[in-house]
Coordinates of C-alpha atoms in Angstrom, one line a residue:
X28 CA 35.3 210.5 85.2
X29 CA 34.2 209.7 88.8
X30 CA 37.1 210.2 90.8
X31 CA 36.9 210.1 94.4
X32 CA 34.4 212.9 96.5
X33 CA 38.2 214.7 98.3
X34 CA 40.3 216.1 96.1
X35 CA 42.8 213.9 97.5
X36 CA 44.6 212.1 94.6
X37 CA 44.4 208.2 94.8
X38 CA 47.5 206.7 94.5
X39 CA 48.9 203.6 92.9
X40 CA 52.2 201.6 92.4
X41 CA 53.2 199.2 90.7
X42 CA 56.7 197.5 90.3
X43 CA 58.9 196.5 87.2
X44 CA 62.1 194.4 86.5
X45 CA 62.5 196.2 83.7
X46 CA 61.0 198.6 81.2
X47 CA 59.6 196.2 78.6
X48 CA 57.7 194.5 82.1
X49 CA 56.6 197.5 82.9
X50 CA 54.5 198.7 79.9
X51 CA 53.1 194.7 79.1
X52 CA 52.2 194.8 83.2
X53 CA 50.1 198.7 82.4
X54 CA 49.0 198.3 78.3
X55 CA 45.7 195.9 79.9
X56 CA 45.2 198.8 82.5
X57 CA 45.7 201.6 79.8
X58 CA 42.9 199.7 77.2
X59 CA 40.5 199.3 80.5
X60 CA 40.8 203.0 80.9
X61 CA 41.4 204.7 77.7
X62 CA 37.8 202.3 76.8
X63 CA 36.2 204.3 80.1
X64 CA 36.8 207.5 78.3
X65 CA 39.9 208.5 81.2
X66 CA 42.7 211.0 80.4
X67 CA 45.9 209.5 80.6
X68 CA 49.3 211.2 80.8
X69 CA 52.6 210.1 81.7
X70 CA 55.5 212.3 83.6
X71 CA 58.4 210.0 82.6
X72 CA 62.6 210.7 83.9
X73 CA 63.2 208.5 80.7
X74 CA 61.8 207.5 77.8
X75 CA 59.4 204.9 77.1
X76 CA 58.7 205.7 74.1
X77 CA 60.7 202.3 72.2
X78 CA 59.4 200.3 74.9
X79 CA 55.8 200.8 73.9
X80 CA 56.7 201.3 70.2
X81 CA 57.9 197.9 70.1
X82 CA 55.4 195.4 72.7
X83 CA 52.3 197.4 71.1
X84 CA 53.6 196.2 67.1
X85 CA 53.1 192.5 69.4
X86 CA 50.4 192.7 71.2
X87 CA 46.7 191.6 69.7
X88 CA 44.4 194.8 70.0
X89 CA 42.7 196.5 67.2
X90 CA 44.4 199.4 65.3
X91 CA 42.5 202.3 66.6
X92 CA 43.6 201.4 70.7
X93 CA 47.0 200.4 69.6
X94 CA 47.9 204.1 67.9
X95 CA 45.5 205.7 71.5
X96 CA 48.5 203.8 73.2
X97 CA 50.6 205.6 71.6
X98 CA 49.5 208.7 71.6
X99 CA 50.0 208.9 75.1
X100 CA 53.4 211.0 76.1
X101 CA 56.1 208.0 76.3
X102 CA 58.9 210.2 75.8
X103 CA 61.2 211.4 78.3
X104 CA 58.8 214.9 79.8
X105 CA 60.7 216.6 82.8
X106 CA 57.6 219.0 83.5
X107 CA 57.9 222.0 85.7
X108 CA 56.1 222.3 89.1
X109 CA 53.4 224.6 87.7
X110 CA 53.0 222.5 84.7
X111 CA 52.7 219.3 87.1
X112 CA 50.6 221.5 89.4
X113 CA 47.9 222.2 86.5
X114 CA 47.1 218.0 86.0
X115 CA 43.6 217.4 86.6
X116 CA 41.4 214.7 86.5
X117 CA 43.5 212.2 84.2
X118 CA 45.2 209.1 85.6
X119 CA 49.3 210.1 85.8
X120 CA 51.6 207.4 85.3
X121 CA 55.3 208.3 87.3
X122 CA 58.2 206.9 86.6
X123 CA 62.0 207.5 87.5
X124 CA 64.1 207.4 90.5
X125 CA 62.5 207.5 94.2
X126 CA 63.4 210.9 94.5
X127 CA 61.7 212.2 91.1
X128 CA 58.5 210.2 91.9
X129 CA 58.5 211.9 95.7
X130 CA 59.0 215.3 93.8
X131 CA 56.5 215.1 91.0
X132 CA 53.7 213.8 94.1
X133 CA 54.3 216.5 95.7
X134 CA 53.2 218.6 93.6
X135 CA 50.7 216.9 92.8
X136 CA 49.0 217.2 96.0
X137 CA 45.5 218.3 96.9
X138 CA 44.8 217.4 92.5
X139 CA 42.2 215.7 91.8
X140 CA 44.2 212.9 89.6
X141 CA 45.2 209.0 89.5
X142 CA 48.6 208.6 90.7
X143 CA 50.6 205.1 89.0
X144 CA 53.9 205.6 90.7
X145 CA 55.9 203.3 89.1
X146 CA 59.1 201.5 90.8
X147 CA 61.7 199.6 89.8
X148 CA 62.1 196.5 92.1
X149 CA 65.4 197.5 93.8
X150 CA 64.0 200.9 94.2
X151 CA 60.6 199.3 95.7
X152 CA 62.9 196.7 97.9
X153 CA 64.5 199.8 99.6
X154 CA 61.9 201.8 100.4
X155 CA 58.4 199.0 100.7
X156 CA 57.4 200.0 104.3
X157 CA 57.1 203.9 102.6
X158 CA 55.8 202.7 99.7
X159 CA 53.2 200.6 100.3
X160 CA 52.4 203.2 102.9
X161 CA 51.9 205.9 100.4
X162 CA 49.5 204.1 97.8
X163 CA 45.9 203.1 98.5
X164 CA 46.7 200.3 95.4
X165 CA 48.7 198.2 93.8
X166 CA 48.9 197.7 89.9
X167 CA 50.9 194.4 88.4
X168 CA 50.0 191.8 85.7
X169 CA 46.6 190.4 87.2
X170 CA 45.5 194.6 87.7
X171 CA 45.0 196.6 90.3
X172 CA 45.1 195.1 93.7
X173 CA 43.8 196.7 97.3
X174 CA 47.6 196.6 98.7
X175 CA 46.3 194.8 102.0
X176 CA 45.1 191.6 99.7
X177 CA 48.6 191.1 99.2
X178 CA 51.0 192.6 101.6
X179 CA 50.7 192.5 105.2
X180 CA 52.5 196.1 106.4
X181 CA 52.8 195.4 110.4
X182 CA 53.6 198.7 111.5
X183 CA 55.2 197.5 115.2
X184 CA 57.2 194.9 113.9
X185 CA 58.8 196.8 110.9
X186 CA 58.3 194.1 108.2
X187 CA 56.2 193.1 105.4
X188 CA 54.8 189.9 104.5
X189 CA 53.4 188.2 101.1
X190 CA 50.1 187.3 101.6

């Protein structure tokens, strides 16, 4: 796995309208990362198993790719801070409330992981400034894009503009 040189995690964010939208958005990214041999795990406040199984049936992927996606833990998995702190050199999808995501991220500080925090649209709208400042890129249906390519965060004006 090629990761950043320092021990800081790479942090991306994703914004979704509903769980089905989230899975549709994640599958192309997951497929590419699995192809590169990267290991993927999840820390989820609520299960996404039903949605993943439904979407995976519909997508045009080979059986082994579908199985690899299904084999990622998509059930609700509330890990302890100690268990979270043990995770290294993985891509971690974190989904839940803003408080849940922040707590998980605090347990991952200093670990070499790529963290993808998934926010529902309401949470993102309420906390967009803070979220954009804490992440280097955003994952959406067009893939991973650096935040400055999509948003302009004006610290002085306290506003965010879509480019």
